[in-house]
XYZ file of C-alpha atoms in Angstrom:
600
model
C 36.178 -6.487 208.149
C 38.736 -6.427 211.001
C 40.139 -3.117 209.507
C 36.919 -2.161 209.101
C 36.132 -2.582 212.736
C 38.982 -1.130 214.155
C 38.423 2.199 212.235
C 34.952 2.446 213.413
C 36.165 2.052 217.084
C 38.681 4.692 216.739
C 36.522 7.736 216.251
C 39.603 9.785 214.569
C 39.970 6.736 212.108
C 36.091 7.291 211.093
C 36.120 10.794 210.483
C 39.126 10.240 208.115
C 37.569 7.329 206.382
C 34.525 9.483 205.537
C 36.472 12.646 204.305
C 38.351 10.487 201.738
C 35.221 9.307 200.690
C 34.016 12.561 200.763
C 36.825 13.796 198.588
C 36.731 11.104 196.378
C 32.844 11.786 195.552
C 32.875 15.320 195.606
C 36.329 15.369 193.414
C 35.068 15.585 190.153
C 32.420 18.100 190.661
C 35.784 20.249 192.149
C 37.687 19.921 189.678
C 35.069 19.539 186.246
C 36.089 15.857 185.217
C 34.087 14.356 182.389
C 34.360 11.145 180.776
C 33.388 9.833 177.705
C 33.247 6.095 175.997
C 34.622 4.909 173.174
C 30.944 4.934 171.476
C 30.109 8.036 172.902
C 30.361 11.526 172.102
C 29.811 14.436 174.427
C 27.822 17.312 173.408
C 29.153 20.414 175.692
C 26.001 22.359 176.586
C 27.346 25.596 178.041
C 24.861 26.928 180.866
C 25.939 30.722 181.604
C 28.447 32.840 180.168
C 29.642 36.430 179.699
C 28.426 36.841 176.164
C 24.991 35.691 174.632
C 24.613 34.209 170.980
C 23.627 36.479 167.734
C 20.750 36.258 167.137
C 19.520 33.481 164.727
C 22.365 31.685 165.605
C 22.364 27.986 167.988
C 25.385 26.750 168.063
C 28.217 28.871 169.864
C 31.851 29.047 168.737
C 33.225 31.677 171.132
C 32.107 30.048 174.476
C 28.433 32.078 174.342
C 26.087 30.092 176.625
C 24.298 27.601 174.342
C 25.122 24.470 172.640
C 28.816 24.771 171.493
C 30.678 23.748 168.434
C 33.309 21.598 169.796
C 32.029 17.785 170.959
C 34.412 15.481 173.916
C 35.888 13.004 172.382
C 36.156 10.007 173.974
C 38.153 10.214 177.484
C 38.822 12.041 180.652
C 37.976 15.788 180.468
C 38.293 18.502 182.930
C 37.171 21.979 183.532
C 33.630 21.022 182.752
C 31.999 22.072 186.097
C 28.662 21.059 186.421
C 27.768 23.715 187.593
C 28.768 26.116 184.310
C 28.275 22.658 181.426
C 25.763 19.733 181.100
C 27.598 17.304 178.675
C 25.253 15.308 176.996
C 26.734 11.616 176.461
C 25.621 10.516 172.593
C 25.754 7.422 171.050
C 27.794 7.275 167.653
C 25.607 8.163 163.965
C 26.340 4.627 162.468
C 25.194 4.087 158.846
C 24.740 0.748 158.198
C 26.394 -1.158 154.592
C 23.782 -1.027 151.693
C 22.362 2.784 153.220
C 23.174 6.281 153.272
C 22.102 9.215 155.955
C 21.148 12.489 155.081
C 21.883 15.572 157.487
C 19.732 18.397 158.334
C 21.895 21.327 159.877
C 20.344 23.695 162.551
C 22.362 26.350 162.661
C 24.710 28.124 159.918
C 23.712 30.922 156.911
C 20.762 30.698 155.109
C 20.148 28.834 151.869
C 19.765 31.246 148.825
C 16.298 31.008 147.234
C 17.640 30.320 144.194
C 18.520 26.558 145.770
C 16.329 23.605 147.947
C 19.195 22.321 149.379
C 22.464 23.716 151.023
C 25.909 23.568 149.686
C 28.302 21.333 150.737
C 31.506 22.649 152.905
C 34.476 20.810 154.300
C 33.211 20.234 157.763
C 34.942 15.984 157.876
C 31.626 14.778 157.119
C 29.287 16.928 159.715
C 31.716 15.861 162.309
C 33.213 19.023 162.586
C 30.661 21.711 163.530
C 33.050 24.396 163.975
C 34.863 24.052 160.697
C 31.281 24.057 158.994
C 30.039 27.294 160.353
C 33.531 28.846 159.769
C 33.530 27.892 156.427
C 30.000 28.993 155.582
C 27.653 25.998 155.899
C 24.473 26.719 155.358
C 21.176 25.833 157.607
C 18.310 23.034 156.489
C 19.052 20.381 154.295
C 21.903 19.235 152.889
C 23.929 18.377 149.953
C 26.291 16.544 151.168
C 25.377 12.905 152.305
C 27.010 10.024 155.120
C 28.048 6.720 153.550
C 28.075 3.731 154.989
C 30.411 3.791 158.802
C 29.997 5.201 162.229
C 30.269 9.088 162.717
C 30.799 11.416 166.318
C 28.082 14.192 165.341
C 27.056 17.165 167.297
C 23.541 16.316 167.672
C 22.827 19.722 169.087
C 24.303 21.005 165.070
C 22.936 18.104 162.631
C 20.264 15.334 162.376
C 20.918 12.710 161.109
C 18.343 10.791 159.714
C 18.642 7.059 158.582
C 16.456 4.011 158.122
C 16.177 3.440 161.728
C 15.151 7.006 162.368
C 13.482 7.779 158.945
C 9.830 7.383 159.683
C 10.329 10.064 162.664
C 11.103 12.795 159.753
C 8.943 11.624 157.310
C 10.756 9.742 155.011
C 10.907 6.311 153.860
C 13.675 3.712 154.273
C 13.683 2.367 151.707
C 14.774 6.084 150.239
C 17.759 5.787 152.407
C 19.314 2.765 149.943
C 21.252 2.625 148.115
C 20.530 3.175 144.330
C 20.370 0.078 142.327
C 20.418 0.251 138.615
C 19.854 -3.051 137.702
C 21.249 -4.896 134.618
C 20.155 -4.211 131.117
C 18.533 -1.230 132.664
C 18.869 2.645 132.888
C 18.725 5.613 135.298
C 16.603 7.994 134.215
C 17.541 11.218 136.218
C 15.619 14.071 137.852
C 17.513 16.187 140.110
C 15.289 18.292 142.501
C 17.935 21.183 142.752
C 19.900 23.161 140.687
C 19.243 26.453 138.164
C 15.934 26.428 136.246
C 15.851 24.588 132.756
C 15.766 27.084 130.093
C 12.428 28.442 128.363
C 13.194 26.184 125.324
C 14.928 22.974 126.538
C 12.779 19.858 127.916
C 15.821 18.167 129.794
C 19.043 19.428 131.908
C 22.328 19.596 129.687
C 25.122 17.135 130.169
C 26.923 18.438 133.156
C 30.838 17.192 133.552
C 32.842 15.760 136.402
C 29.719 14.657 139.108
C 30.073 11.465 139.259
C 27.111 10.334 138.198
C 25.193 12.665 140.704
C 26.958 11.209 143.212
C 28.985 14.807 143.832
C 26.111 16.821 143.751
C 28.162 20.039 144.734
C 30.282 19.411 141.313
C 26.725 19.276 139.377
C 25.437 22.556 141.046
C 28.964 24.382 140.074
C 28.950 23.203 136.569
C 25.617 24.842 136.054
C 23.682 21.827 136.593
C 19.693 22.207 136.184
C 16.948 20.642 138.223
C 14.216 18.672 136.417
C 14.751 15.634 133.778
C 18.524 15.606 132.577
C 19.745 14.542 129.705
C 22.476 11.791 131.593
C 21.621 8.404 132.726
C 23.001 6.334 134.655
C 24.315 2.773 133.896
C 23.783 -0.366 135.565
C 25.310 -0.191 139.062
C 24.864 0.817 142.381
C 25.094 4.744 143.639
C 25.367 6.911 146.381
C 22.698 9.367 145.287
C 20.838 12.040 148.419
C 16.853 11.339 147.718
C 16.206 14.905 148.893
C 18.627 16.055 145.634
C 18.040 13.021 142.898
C 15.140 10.888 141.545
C 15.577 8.238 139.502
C 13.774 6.186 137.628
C 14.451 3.274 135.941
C 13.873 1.810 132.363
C 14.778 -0.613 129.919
C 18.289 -0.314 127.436
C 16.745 0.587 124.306
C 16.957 -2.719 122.253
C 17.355 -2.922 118.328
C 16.846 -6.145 117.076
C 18.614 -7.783 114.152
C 17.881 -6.401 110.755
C 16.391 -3.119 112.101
C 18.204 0.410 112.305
C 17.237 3.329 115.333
C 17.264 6.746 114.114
C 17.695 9.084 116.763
C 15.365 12.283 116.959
C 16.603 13.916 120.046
C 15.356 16.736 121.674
C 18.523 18.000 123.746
C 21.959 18.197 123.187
C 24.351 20.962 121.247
C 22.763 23.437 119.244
C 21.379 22.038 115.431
C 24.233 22.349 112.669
C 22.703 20.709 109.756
C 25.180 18.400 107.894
C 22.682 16.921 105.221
C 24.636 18.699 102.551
C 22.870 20.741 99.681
C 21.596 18.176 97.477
C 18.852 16.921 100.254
C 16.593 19.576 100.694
C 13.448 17.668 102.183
C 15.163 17.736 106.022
C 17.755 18.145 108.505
C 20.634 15.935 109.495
C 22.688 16.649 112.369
C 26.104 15.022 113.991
C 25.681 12.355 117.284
C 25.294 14.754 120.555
C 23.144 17.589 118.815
C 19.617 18.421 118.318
C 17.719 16.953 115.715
C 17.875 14.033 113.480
C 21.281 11.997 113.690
C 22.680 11.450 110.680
C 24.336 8.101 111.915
C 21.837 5.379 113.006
C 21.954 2.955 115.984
C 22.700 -0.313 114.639
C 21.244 -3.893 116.222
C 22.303 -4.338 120.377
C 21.077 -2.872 123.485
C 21.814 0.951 123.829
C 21.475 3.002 127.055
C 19.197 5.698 125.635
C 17.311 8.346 127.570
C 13.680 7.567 125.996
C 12.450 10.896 127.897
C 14.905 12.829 125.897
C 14.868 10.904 122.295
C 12.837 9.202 120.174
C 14.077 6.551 118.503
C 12.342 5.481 115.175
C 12.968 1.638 114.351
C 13.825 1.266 110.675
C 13.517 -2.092 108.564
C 16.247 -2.690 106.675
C 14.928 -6.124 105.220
C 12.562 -6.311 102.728
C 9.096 -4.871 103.518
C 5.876 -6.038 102.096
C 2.642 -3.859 102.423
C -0.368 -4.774 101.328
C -3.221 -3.025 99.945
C -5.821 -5.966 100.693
C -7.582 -7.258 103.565
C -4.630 -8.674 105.225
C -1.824 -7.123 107.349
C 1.652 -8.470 107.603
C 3.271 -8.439 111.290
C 4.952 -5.137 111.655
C 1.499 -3.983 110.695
C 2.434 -0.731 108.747
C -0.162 -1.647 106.365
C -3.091 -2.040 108.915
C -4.981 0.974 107.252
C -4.047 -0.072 103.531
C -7.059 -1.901 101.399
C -8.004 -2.909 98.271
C -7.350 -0.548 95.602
C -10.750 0.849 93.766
C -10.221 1.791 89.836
C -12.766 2.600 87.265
C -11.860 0.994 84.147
C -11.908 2.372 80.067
C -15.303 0.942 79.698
C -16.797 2.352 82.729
C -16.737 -0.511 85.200
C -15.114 -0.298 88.741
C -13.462 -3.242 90.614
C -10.921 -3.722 93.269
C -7.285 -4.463 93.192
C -5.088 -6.304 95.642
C -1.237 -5.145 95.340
C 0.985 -5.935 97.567
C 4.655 -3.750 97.101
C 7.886 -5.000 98.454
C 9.720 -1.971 99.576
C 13.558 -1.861 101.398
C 15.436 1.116 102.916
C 18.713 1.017 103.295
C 20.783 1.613 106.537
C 22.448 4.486 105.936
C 19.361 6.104 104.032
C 16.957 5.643 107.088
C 17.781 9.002 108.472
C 17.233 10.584 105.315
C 13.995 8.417 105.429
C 12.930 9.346 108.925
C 14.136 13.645 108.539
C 11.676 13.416 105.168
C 8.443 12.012 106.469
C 8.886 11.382 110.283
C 8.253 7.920 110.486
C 7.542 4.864 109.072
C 4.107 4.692 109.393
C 3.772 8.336 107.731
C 6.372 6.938 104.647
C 3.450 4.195 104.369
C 0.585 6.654 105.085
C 1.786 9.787 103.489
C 4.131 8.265 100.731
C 3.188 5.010 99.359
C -0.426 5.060 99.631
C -1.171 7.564 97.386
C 1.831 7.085 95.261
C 0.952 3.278 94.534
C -3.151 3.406 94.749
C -3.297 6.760 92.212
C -0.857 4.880 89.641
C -3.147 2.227 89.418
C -6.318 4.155 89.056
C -4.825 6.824 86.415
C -3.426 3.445 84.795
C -6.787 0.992 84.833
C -8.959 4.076 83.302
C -6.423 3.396 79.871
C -7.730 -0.518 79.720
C -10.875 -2.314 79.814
C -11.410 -4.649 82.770
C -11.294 -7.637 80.110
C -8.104 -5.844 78.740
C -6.828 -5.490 82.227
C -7.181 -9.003 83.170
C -5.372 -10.455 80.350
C -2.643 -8.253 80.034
C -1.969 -8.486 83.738
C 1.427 -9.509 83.849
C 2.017 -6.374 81.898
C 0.239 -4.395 83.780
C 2.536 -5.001 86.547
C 5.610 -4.573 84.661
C 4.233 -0.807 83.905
C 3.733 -0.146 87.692
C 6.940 -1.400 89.289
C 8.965 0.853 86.736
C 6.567 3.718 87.818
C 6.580 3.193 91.588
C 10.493 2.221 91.562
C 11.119 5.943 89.719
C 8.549 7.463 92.332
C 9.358 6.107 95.092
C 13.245 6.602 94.635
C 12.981 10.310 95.356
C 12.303 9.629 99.100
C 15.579 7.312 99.483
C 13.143 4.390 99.205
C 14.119 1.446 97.091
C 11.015 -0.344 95.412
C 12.082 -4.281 95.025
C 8.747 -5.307 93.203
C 4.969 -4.018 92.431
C 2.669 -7.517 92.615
C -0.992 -7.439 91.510
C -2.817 -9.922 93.527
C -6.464 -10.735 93.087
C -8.728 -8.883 90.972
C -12.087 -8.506 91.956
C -14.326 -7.625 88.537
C -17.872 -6.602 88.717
C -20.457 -9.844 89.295
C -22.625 -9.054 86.198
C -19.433 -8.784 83.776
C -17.813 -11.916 85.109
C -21.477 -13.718 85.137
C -21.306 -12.898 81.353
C -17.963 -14.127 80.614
C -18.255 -16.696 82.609
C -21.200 -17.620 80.216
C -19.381 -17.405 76.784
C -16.870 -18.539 78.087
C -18.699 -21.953 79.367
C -20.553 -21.928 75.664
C -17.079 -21.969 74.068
C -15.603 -24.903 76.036
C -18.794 -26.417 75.407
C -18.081 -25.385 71.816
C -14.571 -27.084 72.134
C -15.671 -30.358 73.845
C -18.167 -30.699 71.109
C -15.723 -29.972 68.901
C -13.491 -32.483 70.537
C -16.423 -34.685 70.701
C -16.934 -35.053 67.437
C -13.448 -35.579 66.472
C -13.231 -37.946 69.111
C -16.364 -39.555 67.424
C -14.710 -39.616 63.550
C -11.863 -40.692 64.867
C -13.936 -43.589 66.786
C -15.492 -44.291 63.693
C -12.587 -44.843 61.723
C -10.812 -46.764 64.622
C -14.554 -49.244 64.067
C -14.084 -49.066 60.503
C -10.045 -49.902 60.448
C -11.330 -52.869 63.551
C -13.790 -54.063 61.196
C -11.651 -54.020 58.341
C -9.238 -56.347 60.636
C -11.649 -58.569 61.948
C -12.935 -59.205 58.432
C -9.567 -58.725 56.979
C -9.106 -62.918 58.047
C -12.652 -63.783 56.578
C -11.589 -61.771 52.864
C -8.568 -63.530 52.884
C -10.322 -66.880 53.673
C -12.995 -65.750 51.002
C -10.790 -64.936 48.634
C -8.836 -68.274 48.680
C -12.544 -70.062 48.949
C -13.729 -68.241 45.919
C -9.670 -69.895 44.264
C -10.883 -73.219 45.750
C -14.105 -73.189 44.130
C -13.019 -71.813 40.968
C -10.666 -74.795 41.580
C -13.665 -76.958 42.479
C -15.445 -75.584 39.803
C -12.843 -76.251 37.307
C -13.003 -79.499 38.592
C -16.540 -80.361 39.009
C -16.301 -78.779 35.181
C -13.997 -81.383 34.240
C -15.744 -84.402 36.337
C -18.994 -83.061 35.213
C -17.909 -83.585 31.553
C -16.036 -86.603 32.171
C -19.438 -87.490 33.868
C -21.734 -86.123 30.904
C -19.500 -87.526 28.680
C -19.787 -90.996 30.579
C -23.796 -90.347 30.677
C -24.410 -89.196 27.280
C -22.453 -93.057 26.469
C -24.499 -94.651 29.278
C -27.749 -93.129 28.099
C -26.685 -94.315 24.289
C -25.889 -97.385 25.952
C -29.306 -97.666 28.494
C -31.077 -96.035 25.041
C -29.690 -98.682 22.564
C -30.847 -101.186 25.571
C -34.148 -99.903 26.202
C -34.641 -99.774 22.919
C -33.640 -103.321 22.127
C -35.772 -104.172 25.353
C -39.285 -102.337 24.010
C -38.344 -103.710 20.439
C -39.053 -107.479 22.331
C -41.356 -106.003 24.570
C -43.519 -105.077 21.476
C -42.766 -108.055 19.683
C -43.828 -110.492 22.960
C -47.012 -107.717 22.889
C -47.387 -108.138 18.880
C -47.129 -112.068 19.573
C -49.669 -111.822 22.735
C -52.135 -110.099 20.521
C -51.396 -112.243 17.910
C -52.103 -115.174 19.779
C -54.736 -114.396 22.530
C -55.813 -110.981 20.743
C -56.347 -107.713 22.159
C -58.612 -108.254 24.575
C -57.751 -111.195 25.737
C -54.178 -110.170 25.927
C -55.003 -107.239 28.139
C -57.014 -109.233 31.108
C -54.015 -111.553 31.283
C -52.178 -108.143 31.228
C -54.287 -106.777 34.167
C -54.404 -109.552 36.214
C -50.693 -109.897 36.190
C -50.642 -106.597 38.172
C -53.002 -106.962 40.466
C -51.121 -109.972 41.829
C -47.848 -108.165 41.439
C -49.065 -105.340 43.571
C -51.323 -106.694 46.108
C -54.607 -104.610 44.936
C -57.391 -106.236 47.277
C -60.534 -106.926 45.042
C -62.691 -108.440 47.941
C -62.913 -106.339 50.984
C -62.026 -107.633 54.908
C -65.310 -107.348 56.216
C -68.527 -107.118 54.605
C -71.740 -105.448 56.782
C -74.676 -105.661 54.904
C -77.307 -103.043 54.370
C -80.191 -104.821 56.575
C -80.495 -102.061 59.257
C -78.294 -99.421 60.095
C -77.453 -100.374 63.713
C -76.773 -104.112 63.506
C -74.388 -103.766 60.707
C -72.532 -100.772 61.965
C -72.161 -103.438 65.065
C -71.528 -105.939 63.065
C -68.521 -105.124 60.979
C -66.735 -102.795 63.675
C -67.172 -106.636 65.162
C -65.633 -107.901 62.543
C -62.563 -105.450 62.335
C -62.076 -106.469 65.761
C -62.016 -110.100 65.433
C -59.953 -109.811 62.035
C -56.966 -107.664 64.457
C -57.395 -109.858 67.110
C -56.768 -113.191 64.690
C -54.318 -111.578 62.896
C -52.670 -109.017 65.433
C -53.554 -106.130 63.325
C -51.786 -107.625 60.033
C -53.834 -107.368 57.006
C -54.708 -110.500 55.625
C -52.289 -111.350 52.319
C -54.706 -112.333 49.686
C -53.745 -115.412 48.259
C-alpha cells in the first residue's frame, strides 16, 4: 500500500503504472495469443480472408474464411487476432465404458446412392478433419464409429452423438450400447447398408474378415449385402454402429437327446447334389450349401440362424403311432384314428393299430429330402400305407375269422408294412392290432351262443359233478354201512353159532322133555289111574250122586264161591230198598274197611 501510495503521488509514477497495465491487457489482442486447456479444444473460426470457400463446401483447408480444418490443441497460441479468428473453446467428445458414439460429418463428398451410410477414411478417429477431407470422407452419416475414451473433435466438422446427447438427434440410448449377446443365445443380423440381396437369395452371403460387423468398411468391400445375413453372432459383447447393424437375438437351436436336426437351409453355396444315383426320391447336399444336408446335427445346443434354416427334429428312438383315439406325446399321430374295414361277409368294424416305427440317424436326411417332414412321413406315408393293408386284408376274412386268427393277422401285416415301409429309409419294429370293435348285432349274437354253450358246459359239468356226487354218496354209504355188513355178517356167524347151539340145547332140551313128559306122563298117568280108582271107590261107596255133591262142595270151599249174598234188599217198594241196601253196603265197608267178608 505504501508503494502504492507513493506512485499515486508521483504523477510520472501513475502514468507508468497504467501503461503497463495497459500493455499487459491490450497484449494479447496485439499480438493474437490464444490459450487452450487441457480438456479443451479450440475450434479456429476464420472471420475474413482473401479467398471464399467452394461452394458446397464448410470446412476450409486453405485458410478460406469459414470454419477451418485444423483445431488448437491445448496451449498458448499466437497469431490468432481477434480481430481476423473467433476460437471457439470445446469441451472434449468423451464416450463413456459400456457405449459407443456415432459421427455425423458436415462437410466432405457426397455419399453414392448406391449406400446409406459413408465410408470410412483414416481421419485418427474424426479427430483429424483435414486428413478426412483430403482423403475423401464423405458427408452425413458414418461408418466408422468412437469407442469408449475421450476425443478433441472439430465440432464445426462432426457431431457426435452419444447417450447424453442422443435424444437431441433422435435416437435412443439405449442404441448407443453396447451389443450384448447373451449366453446360450444368438445374433441374428440385419445390416441396413450394403449392395442389394440378389433376386433369388432370402439372406446376405457369408462375408469374410469383418469382425463380426464390427469393421463395417471390411463387410461393404467384401461385397457385403444389406438385409438378413446369413452370419450370427455368438455370445459376447460388440461394437456394432445402430445406424449400420440390427440385431436380434434368439435362442441356440437345442437338440435334445435321442433326436437328430436335419438342416434345410435356404442360403449358402450353390446345390451340388451328393445323394448318389441309387436315391432318386431327393436331394442331398454337403454342410455350407443349399438344400438338404446330408450330415445331421446331432444332440447339444447349436448356433443356428433359424431365419435362414429350418431344422427338422428327427426321432431316432422308437416311435409309436397310433391309429385310435389316443395320441402319444410327440403327437405325430394327432390326426390318425381307428381304422374302418369291411369284412368277407359284409360287416364293417373298426381297428385300433398302433405301429412302432424307428429311423435311423444317418437315414433322417434321406427321410426328411423324401417327404419333408415328419409329420408328412406320418401323414403322407404311413397312413395310407398301414390303414389300406388292413382294409384290402380284412375283406379276405370274416369278422369271426378275423377275431380268432388275430395273432395271425398281425404277423401278415408287420411283414407287409416292414417291406413297404423300407423303401422310404423307414424301419418298421412291429405292426400291433389293438382293440377290435365288431358290429353290436353280430357280437349280441355271439355273445348269445356263446352264453348257451357255457351254459351247455356248466350243465355238462353239472351233471358230471352230480354222477360223480352220486357215486362219492354211494362209495360214503357203502363205508358207513361197510362197519354195520361186517358187524352183520359176523352176527348172522354168531347166530348160526347161536343157532347151532340153541339146536343142540334145544335137543338136549327136547330130548330132556320128551323124558320129562314120559316121566310127568307115566306120573300123571299113575296119578289119574288112583284118581279113578279113589273116584271108582267114591261111587262105589257113596254112589254117583252122592259122590258128586261131596265133589261140588269141596270146590266151593276151595275157591271161595259166595252162595249167600252181602246184603239182601227186599222187593217191598222200590225206594226203601234201593235205600236200604246202598245202607247196607255202607255199613258192611265201614265194619269191615271195604274187605269182603270171608265166608266161613
Amino acid at each position: 500500500m505504501r508503494t502504492l501510495l507513493m506512485l499515486v503521488q508521483q504523477p510520472a509514477a501513475l502514468v507508468g503504472l497504467v501503461l503497463f497495465v495497459a500493455l499487459v491487457w491490450l497484449l494479447p489482442f496485439l499480438i493474437g495469443a490464444v490459450f487452450i486447456r487441457e480438456r479443451q479444444v479450440g475450434v479456429v473460426v476464420k472471420k475474413f480472408g482473401t479467398r471464399s470457400l467452394p461452394p458446397g463446401r464448410l470446412i476450409a483447408l486453405a485458410g478460406e474464411a469459414g470454419y477451418q480444418a485444423d483445431t488448437l490443441p491445448p496451449g498458448l497460441h499466437f497469431g490468432y487476432f481477434r480481430w481476423q479468428y473467433r476460437i471457439i473453446k470445446a469441451p472434449l467428445t468423451v464416450v463413456s465404458q459400456g457405449e459407443l458414439a456415432v459421427v455425423v460429418a458436415a462437410d466432405g463428398t457426397p455419399i453414392p446412392s448406391e449406400r446409406i451410410l459413408a465410408k470410412v477414411v483414416d481421419c485418427d478417429n474424426f479427430q483429424d478433419a483435414r486428413r478426412f477431407l483430403v482423403n475423401g470422407g464423405e458427408k452425413g452419416r458414418q461408418l466408422g464409429i468412437l469407442t469408449a475414451g475421450a476425443y478433441r473433435i472439430n465440432i464445426a466438422q462432426f457431431t457426435v452423438i452419444t447417450s447424453a446427447n442422443a435424444a437431441e438427434h433422435g435416437m435412443a440410448p439405449q442404441q448407443l450400447l453396447l451389443q450384448h449377446v447373451e449366453p446360450d443365445m444368438v445374433g441374428i443380423v440385419t445390416t441396413l447398408d450394403g449392395r442389394p440381396i440378389e433376386a433369388t437369395e432370402i439372406a446376405g452371403p457369408a462375408i469374410a474378415d469383418h469382425d463380426s460387423f464390427q469393421n463395417a468398411q471390411a463387410f461393404l468391400a467384401g461385397g457385403g449385402r444389406r438385409g438378413l445375413q446369413e452370419q450370427i453372432l455368438l455370445s459376447g459383447v460388440w461394437n456394432l454402429n445402430p445406424w449400420f447393424v440390427h440385431v436380434e437375438q434368439a435362442p441356440m437351436l437345442h437338440i435334445p437327446i435321442g433326436y437328430v436336426g436335419v438342416v434345410i437351409s435356404f442360403v449358402g453355396q450353390a446345390h451340388v447334389d451328393v445323394s448318389g444315383l441309387e436315391f432318386k426320391h431327393g436331394d442331398l447336399v454337403n454342410t455350407g450349401h443349399k438344400g438338404v444336408w446330408v450330415t445331421p446335427l446331432y444332440p447339444g445346443k447349436h448356433p443356428i440362424n433359424t431365419r435362414v434354416m429350418k431344422i427338422e427334429l428327427v426321432p431316432t428312438t422308437n416311435i409309436v403311432l397310433n391309429w385310435a383315439t389316443r395320441t402319444e406325446a410327440h403327437h405325430d399321430d394327432e390326426k390318425l384314428s381307428s381304422i374302418t374295414v369291411r369284412s368277407q361277409d359284409g360287416f364293417a368294424f373298426n381297428l385300433d393299430v398302433a405301429q412302432i416305427i424307428h429311423v435311423g440317424a444317418l437315414d433322417a436326411p434321406k427321410v426328411i429330402s423324401r417327404v419333408g417332414s415328419m409329420q408328412n412321413l406320418v401323414d403322407h406315408v404311413l397312413q395310407p400305407i398301414v390303414g389300406n393293408y388292413f382294409r384290402n386284408s380284412a375283406q379276405d376274412y370274416t369278422v369271426l375269422d378275423f377275431l380268432s386268427a388275430r395273432s395271425q393277422r398281425q404277423v401278415e401285416a408287420a411283414e407287409h408294412i416292414r417291406a413297404a415301409i423300407g423303401a422310404y429309409d423307414v424301419q418298421a419294429i412291429d405292426t400291433l392290432i389293438g382293440d377290435i370293435h365288431p358290429p353290436g348285432e353280430l357280437m349280441q349274437t355271439q355273445t348269445d351262443r356263446k352264453i348257451a354253450e357255457e351254459q351247455r358246459k356248466t350243465y355238462e359239468v353239472q351233471e358230471a359233478a352230480q354222477i360223480q356226487r352220486q357215486q362219492l354218496v354211494r362209495q360214503t354209504s357203502l363205508a358207513d354201512i361197510q362197519q354195520q355188513v361186517v358187524a352183520s355178517e359176523q352176527g348172522v356167524n354168531i347166530a348160526e353159532l347161536k343157532a347151532n347151539a340153541n339146536v343142540k340145547q334145544a335137543t338136549g332140551e327136547a330130548e330132556s322133555t320128551r323124558l320129562r313128559a314120559l316121566g310127568e306122563a307115566e306120573a300123571i298117568r299113575a296119578t289119574g289111574g288112583a284118581k279113578a280108582e279113589a273116584y271108582r271107590a267114591g261111587v262105589e261107596a257113596l254112589g254117583a250122586q252122592g259122590y258128586t255133591v261131596m265133589q261140588l262142595m269141596q270146590i266151593v270151599g276151595e275157591r271161595n264161591v259166595r252162595i249167600v249174598p252181602d246184603v239182601a234188599v227186599s222187593g217191598a217198594g222200590s225206594n226203601p230198598g234201593m235205600v236200604d241196601g246202598l245202607l247196607g253196603v255202607m255199613l258192611r265197608g265201614q265194619t269191615n274197611d271195604g274187605q269182603p267178608a270171608k265166608a266161613s
